[in-house]
CSV table of C-alpha atoms in Angstrom, one decimal:
chain,number,residue,atom,x,y,z
O,1357,MET,CA,-86.1,-18.4,47.9
O,1358,SER,CA,-86.9,-17.0,44.4
O,1359,THR,CA,-88.4,-18.9,41.5
O,1360,SER,CA,-86.3,-20.1,38.5
O,1361,THR,CA,-86.8,-19.4,34.8
O,1362,TYR,CA,-86.9,-21.5,31.7
O,1363,GLN,CA,-83.2,-20.8,31.0
O,1364,GLU,CA,-82.3,-22.0,34.5
O,1365,PHE,CA,-84.5,-25.1,33.9
O,1366,LEU,CA,-82.4,-25.9,30.8
O,1367,LYS,CA,-79.1,-25.3,32.7
O,1368,GLN,CA,-80.2,-27.8,35.4
O,1369,LEU,CA,-80.9,-30.4,32.8
O,1370,GLU,CA,-77.5,-29.8,31.1
O,1371,LYS,CA,-75.8,-30.4,34.5
O,1372,ASN,CA,-77.8,-33.7,34.7
O,1373,LYS,CA,-79.5,-32.5,37.9
O,1374,LEU,CA,-82.9,-34.2,37.4
O,1375,SER,CA,-85.7,-33.7,40.0
O,1376,SER,CA,-88.2,-36.4,40.9
O,1377,PHE,CA,-91.0,-33.8,40.2
O,1378,TYR,CA,-91.3,-30.4,38.6
O,1379,LEU,CA,-93.8,-27.6,39.0
O,1380,LEU,CA,-93.9,-25.5,35.8
O,1381,LEU,CA,-95.9,-22.3,36.0
O,1382,GLY,CA,-96.9,-19.9,33.2
O,1383,SER,CA,-99.4,-19.0,30.6
O,1384,ASP,CA,-97.0,-19.8,27.7
O,1385,LYS,CA,-98.0,-23.3,26.9
O,1386,SER,CA,-95.5,-23.4,23.9
O,1387,LEU,CA,-92.6,-22.8,26.3
O,1388,ILE,CA,-93.8,-25.4,28.8
O,1389,SER,CA,-94.2,-27.9,25.9
O,1390,GLU,CA,-90.6,-27.1,24.7
O,1391,GLY,CA,-89.3,-27.5,28.3
O,1392,ILE,CA,-91.0,-30.9,28.6
O,1393,ASN,CA,-89.5,-32.0,25.3
O,1394,LYS,CA,-86.1,-31.1,26.5
O,1395,LEU,CA,-86.7,-33.2,29.7
O,1396,LYS,CA,-87.7,-36.2,27.5
O,1397,GLU,CA,-84.4,-35.9,25.6
O,1398,TYR,CA,-82.4,-36.1,28.9
O,1399,LEU,CA,-84.5,-38.9,30.4
O,1400,PHE,CA,-84.7,-41.2,27.4
O,1401,LEU,CA,-81.8,-42.2,25.3
O,1402,ASN,CA,-83.9,-44.5,23.3
O,1403,LEU,CA,-86.7,-42.2,22.1
O,1404,ASN,CA,-88.4,-45.2,20.3
O,1405,LEU,CA,-89.6,-46.5,23.6
O,1406,THR,CA,-91.0,-43.2,25.0
O,1407,SER,CA,-94.6,-44.1,24.0
O,1408,PHE,CA,-94.4,-46.9,26.6
O,1409,ASN,CA,-93.0,-44.8,29.4
O,1410,ILE,CA,-94.6,-41.3,29.0
O,1411,ASN,CA,-98.1,-40.6,30.1
O,1412,TYR,CA,-99.8,-37.3,29.5
O,1413,PHE,CA,-103.0,-36.1,31.3
O,1414,GLY,CA,-104.8,-33.1,30.0
O,1415,GLU,CA,-107.6,-31.1,31.4
O,1416,GLU,CA,-110.2,-33.8,30.7
O,1417,SER,CA,-108.2,-36.4,32.6
O,1418,LYS,CA,-109.0,-39.3,34.8
O,1419,SER,CA,-109.2,-39.0,38.6
O,1420,LEU,CA,-106.1,-38.5,40.6
O,1421,SER,CA,-106.2,-42.1,42.0
O,1422,GLU,CA,-106.1,-43.4,38.4
O,1423,ILE,CA,-103.2,-41.2,37.6
O,1424,ILE,CA,-101.3,-42.4,40.6
O,1425,ASN,CA,-101.9,-46.0,39.6
O,1426,VAL,CA,-100.2,-45.1,36.3
O,1427,CYS,CA,-97.3,-43.5,38.2
O,1428,GLU,CA,-96.9,-46.8,40.2
O,1429,THR,CA,-96.5,-48.8,36.9
O,1430,PHE,CA,-92.9,-49.8,36.4
O,1431,PRO,CA,-91.3,-48.5,33.1
O,1432,PHE,CA,-90.9,-50.8,30.1
O,1433,ALA,CA,-87.3,-51.5,28.9
O,1434,SER,CA,-86.2,-48.3,30.6
O,1435,SER,CA,-85.2,-47.1,34.0
O,1436,LYS,CA,-87.5,-44.0,33.8
O,1437,ARG,CA,-91.2,-43.2,33.6
O,1438,LEU,CA,-92.4,-39.6,32.9
O,1439,VAL,CA,-95.9,-38.5,33.8
O,1440,ILE,CA,-97.2,-35.1,32.9
O,1441,ILE,CA,-100.3,-33.4,34.4
O,1442,GLU,CA,-101.3,-30.4,32.4
O,1443,ASP,CA,-103.2,-28.4,35.1
O,1444,ILE,CA,-103.2,-29.5,38.8
O,1445,LEU,CA,-106.0,-26.9,39.5
O,1446,ILE,CA,-108.6,-29.2,37.9
O,1447,PHE,CA,-108.3,-31.4,41.0
O,1448,SER,CA,-110.3,-30.8,44.2
O,1449,GLN,CA,-108.6,-29.4,47.3
O,1450,LYS,CA,-108.6,-32.9,48.8
O,1451,GLU,CA,-107.0,-34.4,45.7
O,1452,GLN,CA,-104.4,-31.6,45.7
O,1453,GLU,CA,-103.5,-32.4,49.3
O,1454,GLU,CA,-103.3,-36.1,48.3
O,1455,LEU,CA,-101.0,-35.2,45.4
O,1456,SER,CA,-98.8,-33.2,47.7
O,1457,LYS,CA,-98.3,-36.2,50.0
O,1458,TYR,CA,-97.5,-38.4,47.0
O,1459,LEU,CA,-94.8,-36.0,45.9
O,1460,GLU,CA,-92.9,-36.8,49.1
O,1461,LYS,CA,-92.7,-40.5,48.4
O,1462,ILE,CA,-92.2,-40.7,44.6
O,1463,PRO,CA,-90.8,-44.0,43.3
O,1464,VAL,CA,-87.1,-43.7,42.2
O,1465,TYR,CA,-88.0,-44.5,38.5
O,1466,LEU,CA,-90.7,-41.8,38.3
O,1467,HIS,CA,-90.4,-38.1,37.1
O,1468,LEU,CA,-93.6,-36.2,37.6
O,1469,VAL,CA,-94.3,-32.9,35.8
O,1470,LEU,CA,-97.0,-30.7,37.2
O,1471,SER,CA,-98.1,-27.5,35.5
O,1472,ALA,CA,-100.6,-24.6,36.0
O,1473,HIS,CA,-101.2,-21.1,34.6
O,1474,ASN,CA,-100.6,-19.7,38.1
O,1475,LEU,CA,-100.4,-20.9,41.7
O,1476,LYS,CA,-100.3,-18.8,44.9
O,1477,SER,CA,-97.0,-18.8,46.8
O,1478,SER,CA,-98.9,-20.0,49.9
O,1479,HIS,CA,-100.1,-23.2,48.1
O,1480,PHE,CA,-98.6,-26.3,49.7
O,1481,ILE,CA,-97.4,-27.8,46.4
O,1482,TYR,CA,-95.8,-24.4,45.5
O,1483,LYS,CA,-93.9,-24.5,48.8
O,1484,LEU,CA,-92.9,-28.1,48.3
O,1485,ALA,CA,-91.5,-27.5,44.8
O,1486,GLN,CA,-89.7,-24.4,46.0
O,1487,LYS,CA,-88.1,-26.4,48.8
O,1488,ASN,CA,-87.1,-29.1,46.3
O,1489,ASN,CA,-85.6,-26.5,43.9
O,1490,SER,CA,-88.0,-27.8,41.2
O,1491,LEU,CA,-90.2,-24.7,40.8
O,1492,PHE,CA,-89.9,-22.9,37.5
O,1493,CYS,CA,-91.8,-20.0,36.1
O,1494,PHE,CA,-91.8,-20.1,32.3
O,1495,TYR,CA,-92.1,-16.4,31.3
O,1496,PRO,CA,-92.2,-15.6,27.5
O,1497,LEU,CA,-88.7,-15.3,26.1
O,1498,SER,CA,-87.4,-11.8,25.4
O,1499,PHE,CA,-86.4,-10.6,21.9
O,1500,PHE,CA,-82.7,-11.3,22.7
O,1501,GLN,CA,-83.5,-14.8,24.0
O,1502,MET,CA,-85.5,-15.6,20.9
O,1503,ALA,CA,-82.7,-14.3,18.7
O,1504,ASP,CA,-80.2,-16.5,20.6
O,1505,TYR,CA,-82.4,-19.5,20.1
O,1506,ILE,CA,-82.5,-18.8,16.3
O,1507,LYS,CA,-78.8,-18.3,16.3
O,1508,LYS,CA,-78.1,-21.7,18.0
O,1509,PHE,CA,-80.6,-23.5,15.8
O,1510,SER,CA,-79.0,-22.0,12.7
O,1511,PHE,CA,-75.5,-22.8,13.7
O,1512,LYS,CA,-76.4,-26.4,14.4
O,1513,ASN,CA,-78.2,-26.9,11.1
O,1514,GLY,CA,-76.1,-24.9,8.7
O,1515,LEU,CA,-78.5,-22.0,8.2
O,1516,ILE,CA,-77.4,-18.4,8.0
O,1517,PHE,CA,-79.9,-15.7,8.8
O,1518,THR,CA,-79.1,-12.0,8.3
O,1519,PRO,CA,-79.9,-9.8,11.4
O,1520,GLN,CA,-82.8,-8.3,9.4
O,1521,ALA,CA,-84.2,-11.8,8.8
O,1522,THR,CA,-83.9,-12.7,12.5
O,1523,THR,CA,-85.7,-9.5,13.5
O,1524,TYR,CA,-88.4,-10.2,10.9
O,1525,LEU,CA,-88.9,-13.7,12.2
O,1526,ILE,CA,-89.4,-12.7,15.8
O,1527,GLU,CA,-91.7,-9.7,15.0
O,1528,THR,CA,-93.9,-11.9,12.8
O,1529,LEU,CA,-94.1,-15.1,14.9
O,1530,GLY,CA,-94.1,-13.5,18.4
O,1531,GLN,CA,-93.0,-15.5,21.5
O,1532,ASP,CA,-94.4,-18.9,20.6
O,1533,LEU,CA,-91.3,-21.0,20.8
O,1534,VAL,CA,-93.0,-24.2,19.5
O,1535,PHE,CA,-94.4,-22.3,16.5
O,1536,LEU,CA,-90.9,-20.8,15.8
O,1537,LYS,CA,-89.2,-24.2,16.1
O,1538,LYS,CA,-91.6,-25.7,13.5
O,1539,GLU,CA,-91.1,-22.8,11.2
O,1540,LEU,CA,-87.3,-23.1,11.4
O,1541,GLU,CA,-87.5,-26.9,10.7
O,1542,LYS,CA,-89.5,-26.0,7.6
O,1543,TYR,CA,-86.7,-23.8,6.4
O,1544,LEU,CA,-84.3,-26.7,6.4
O,1545,LEU,CA,-86.3,-28.1,3.5
O,1546,TYR,CA,-86.4,-24.8,1.6
O,1547,PHE,CA,-82.9,-23.4,1.9
O,1548,ASP,CA,-79.5,-25.0,0.9
O,1549,LYS,CA,-77.0,-25.4,3.7
O,1550,ASN,CA,-74.9,-22.4,4.5
O,1551,LYS,CA,-77.0,-20.2,2.1
O,1552,GLU,CA,-77.5,-16.7,3.6
O,1553,VAL,CA,-81.3,-16.1,4.2
O,1554,ASP,CA,-82.5,-12.6,4.3
O,1555,LYS,CA,-85.9,-11.0,5.1
O,1556,ASP,CA,-87.2,-11.1,1.5
O,1557,ASP,CA,-86.5,-14.8,1.3
O,1558,LEU,CA,-88.6,-15.4,4.5
O,1559,ALA,CA,-91.4,-13.0,3.4
O,1560,LEU,CA,-92.4,-15.4,0.6
O,1561,ILE,CA,-92.8,-18.5,2.8
O,1562,ILE,CA,-93.3,-17.5,6.4
O,1563,SER,CA,-96.3,-18.8,8.3
O,1564,ARG,CA,-98.2,-16.7,10.8
O,1565,PRO,CA,-99.9,-17.6,14.1
O,1566,SER,CA,-103.7,-17.7,13.5
O,1567,TYR,CA,-106.0,-14.9,14.7
O,1568,GLN,CA,-107.7,-17.4,17.1
O,1569,GLU,CA,-104.3,-18.3,18.7
O,1570,GLU,CA,-103.6,-14.6,19.3
O,1571,ILE,CA,-107.0,-14.1,20.9
O,1572,PHE,CA,-106.7,-17.3,23.1
O,1573,ASN,CA,-103.2,-16.2,24.3
O,1574,PHE,CA,-104.5,-12.7,25.2
O,1575,LEU,CA,-107.5,-13.9,27.1
O,1576,ALA,CA,-105.6,-16.7,28.9
O,1577,ALA,CA,-103.0,-14.1,30.1
O,1578,LEU,CA,-105.8,-11.9,31.4
O,1579,GLY,CA,-107.4,-14.8,33.1
O,1580,VAL,CA,-104.3,-15.5,35.2
O,1581,ARG,CA,-103.6,-11.8,35.7
O,1582,ASN,CA,-100.2,-11.9,33.9
O,1583,LEU,CA,-99.5,-8.3,33.2
O,1584,LYS,CA,-96.4,-8.8,31.0
O,1585,ASP,CA,-98.2,-11.3,28.7
O,1586,SER,CA,-101.5,-9.4,28.6
O,1587,ILE,CA,-99.8,-6.1,27.5
O,1588,TYR,CA,-97.6,-8.0,25.0
O,1589,PHE,CA,-100.6,-9.8,23.3
O,1590,PHE,CA,-102.8,-6.7,23.5
O,1591,LYS,CA,-100.1,-4.8,21.5
O,1592,ARG,CA,-99.8,-7.6,19.0
O,1593,LEU,CA,-103.5,-7.5,18.4
O,1594,MET,CA,-103.3,-3.7,18.0
O,1595,ASN,CA,-100.4,-4.1,15.5
O,1596,LYS,CA,-102.5,-6.5,13.5
O,1597,GLY,CA,-105.1,-3.8,13.1
O,1598,GLU,CA,-107.7,-5.1,15.6
O,1599,PRO,CA,-110.1,-2.2,16.6
O,1600,VAL,CA,-109.9,-1.3,20.3
O,1601,VAL,CA,-113.7,-1.7,20.5
O,1602,LYS,CA,-113.5,-5.3,19.3
O,1603,ILE,CA,-110.8,-6.1,21.9
O,1604,PHE,CA,-113.0,-4.4,24.5
O,1605,PHE,CA,-115.9,-6.6,23.6
O,1606,MET,CA,-113.8,-9.8,23.9
O,1607,ILE,CA,-112.6,-8.7,27.4
O,1608,THR,CA,-116.1,-7.9,28.5
O,1609,LYS,CA,-117.4,-11.3,27.2
O,1610,HIS,CA,-114.5,-13.2,28.9
O,1611,LEU,CA,-114.9,-11.5,32.3
O,1612,ARG,CA,-118.7,-12.0,32.2
O,1613,LEU,CA,-118.1,-15.8,31.6
O,1614,LEU,CA,-115.6,-15.9,34.5
O,1615,TYR,CA,-118.2,-14.2,36.8
O,1616,GLN,CA,-121.0,-16.5,35.7
O,1617,LEU,CA,-118.8,-19.6,36.1
O,1618,LYS,CA,-117.6,-18.4,39.5
O,1619,SER,CA,-121.2,-18.0,40.7
O,1620,LEU,CA,-122.3,-21.4,39.4
O,1621,ASP,CA,-119.2,-23.0,41.0
O,1622,LEU,CA,-120.0,-21.4,44.3
O,1623,GLU,CA,-123.5,-22.9,44.0
O,1624,ASN,CA,-121.8,-26.3,43.5
O,1625,SER,CA,-123.5,-26.7,40.1
O,1626,ALA,CA,-122.7,-30.0,38.2
O,1627,PRO,CA,-120.1,-29.6,35.4
O,1628,PHE,CA,-122.5,-30.5,32.6
O,1629,ASP,CA,-125.1,-28.2,34.0
O,1630,ILE,CA,-122.5,-25.4,33.8
O,1631,LEU,CA,-121.7,-26.3,30.2
O,1632,LYS,CA,-125.4,-26.2,29.2
O,1633,ARG,CA,-126.2,-22.9,31.1
O,1634,LEU,CA,-123.2,-21.0,29.8
O,1635,ASN,CA,-123.3,-22.6,26.3
O,1636,LEU,CA,-119.6,-23.7,26.5
O,1637,ARG,CA,-118.2,-25.9,23.8
O,1638,SER,CA,-116.4,-28.5,26.0
O,1639,VAL,CA,-115.5,-29.7,29.5
O,1640,LYS,CA,-111.9,-28.6,28.6
O,1641,GLN,CA,-113.1,-25.0,28.0
O,1642,ALA,CA,-115.1,-25.0,31.2
O,1643,SER,CA,-112.0,-26.4,33.2
O,1644,SER,CA,-109.8,-23.7,31.7
O,1645,LEU,CA,-112.2,-20.9,32.6
O,1646,LEU,CA,-112.8,-22.3,36.1
O,1647,SER,CA,-109.1,-22.4,36.7
O,1648,GLN,CA,-108.8,-18.7,35.6
O,1649,SER,CA,-111.8,-17.7,37.8
O,1650,LYS,CA,-109.8,-18.9,40.9
O,1651,ASN,CA,-107.5,-15.9,40.4
O,1652,TYR,CA,-110.5,-13.6,41.2
O,1653,SER,CA,-112.9,-13.2,44.0
O,1654,GLN,CA,-116.6,-12.9,43.1
O,1655,LEU,CA,-116.6,-9.3,44.3
O,1656,GLU,CA,-113.6,-8.4,42.2
O,1657,LEU,CA,-115.2,-9.8,39.0
O,1658,LYS,CA,-118.4,-7.9,39.8
O,1659,ASN,CA,-116.4,-4.6,40.3
O,1660,LEU,CA,-114.4,-5.2,37.2
O,1661,TYR,CA,-117.6,-5.7,35.2
O,1662,LYS,CA,-118.9,-2.3,36.6
O,1663,LYS,CA,-115.6,-0.8,35.6
O,1664,LEU,CA,-116.2,-2.0,32.0
O,1665,VAL,CA,-119.3,0.2,31.9
O,1666,GLU,CA,-117.1,3.2,32.6
O,1667,ILE,CA,-114.6,2.1,30.0
O,1668,ASP,CA,-117.4,1.8,27.4
O,1669,CYS,CA,-118.5,5.4,28.1
O,1670,GLN,CA,-114.9,6.6,27.8
O,1671,LEU,CA,-114.3,4.8,24.5
O,1672,LYS,CA,-117.4,6.4,23.1
O,1673,THR,CA,-116.6,9.9,24.2
O,1674,GLN,CA,-112.8,10.2,24.1
O,1675,SER,CA,-110.7,10.7,21.0
O,1676,GLN,CA,-109.8,7.6,19.1
O,1677,ASN,CA,-106.1,8.3,19.7
O,1678,HIS,CA,-106.7,7.8,23.4
O,1679,SER,CA,-108.6,4.5,23.2
O,1680,SER,CA,-105.6,2.2,23.2
O,1681,VAL,CA,-104.2,4.1,26.3
O,1682,ILE,CA,-107.6,3.7,28.1
O,1683,MET,CA,-107.6,-0.1,27.4
O,1684,GLU,CA,-103.9,-0.5,28.5
O,1685,ILE,CA,-104.6,1.3,31.8
O,1686,PHE,CA,-107.6,-1.0,32.4
O,1687,ILE,CA,-105.4,-4.1,31.7
O,1688,VAL,CA,-102.8,-2.9,34.2
O,1689,ASP,CA,-105.6,-2.3,36.8
O,1690,LEU,CA,-107.1,-5.7,36.1
O,1691,CYS,CA,-103.8,-7.6,36.4
O,1692,GLN,CA,-102.6,-5.7,39.5
O,1693,ASN,CA,-105.9,-5.5,41.4
């Protein structure tokens, strides 16, 4: 049985086919966030009461037993409760097995959303979600899907974008659906209803994703070995004028962190000891890196780091015109290894 996409997730909601739990996979957090917002709209008619009946648990969350206690709490003035767990890989193997058992006896009022960057198809929660038809892989939207989203938003709100304006929006904002949605909502305040908006109108007021967001998205895609996203964000960085040498340095630093973290984790080092020894900013950053490191064996990370030495020599000896090709080949090798 194949996995389903974001578009199929929306179609399931439109048909009012709601599952007791969902497993949402992918590195595109903006798309997952948008999908969860759509689920909220279908679950709760009275959005004023959602704060009482929606619980979100991020990477610095409570223990699984405490989360399950929240799940067991009856909803207030509603027939539904929604609980969202950002990354199930922060739980221990034992807790993941406990969560899997809980998924088979979820209360009728509860809808549980689990997400992760990536999960092996052999994982018991993956198999259970697939059997339940509630497994969805949220791949970044294509150019035409983004254009279709802009078209539907425009029609609903009385905006008219020229084809050139639509293309400019997508090329400038990339595939971040949440960022795009906020930008479109901003335009409702700028432009009169049914006024045609062209590229020049947008160029004066358009916001752009920050450099740090671009870097984070690129490294997160590499961390989960997502080839499509990694190449996309690499090319975006190149188009923004980032030197290949600088991108190479960021990859090297990131893989070194993953290798060090993997080694410390295998030594069963305490979380705060890991933070101190690797000079990480927060438990959340450590959790994210640890989750990514699970996609590599220690030997793979060691060999990739050796490969970086070869890449460094190539970048210093080859023509500058070949440098982006060298890096792109390395990214393909890294993701497909």
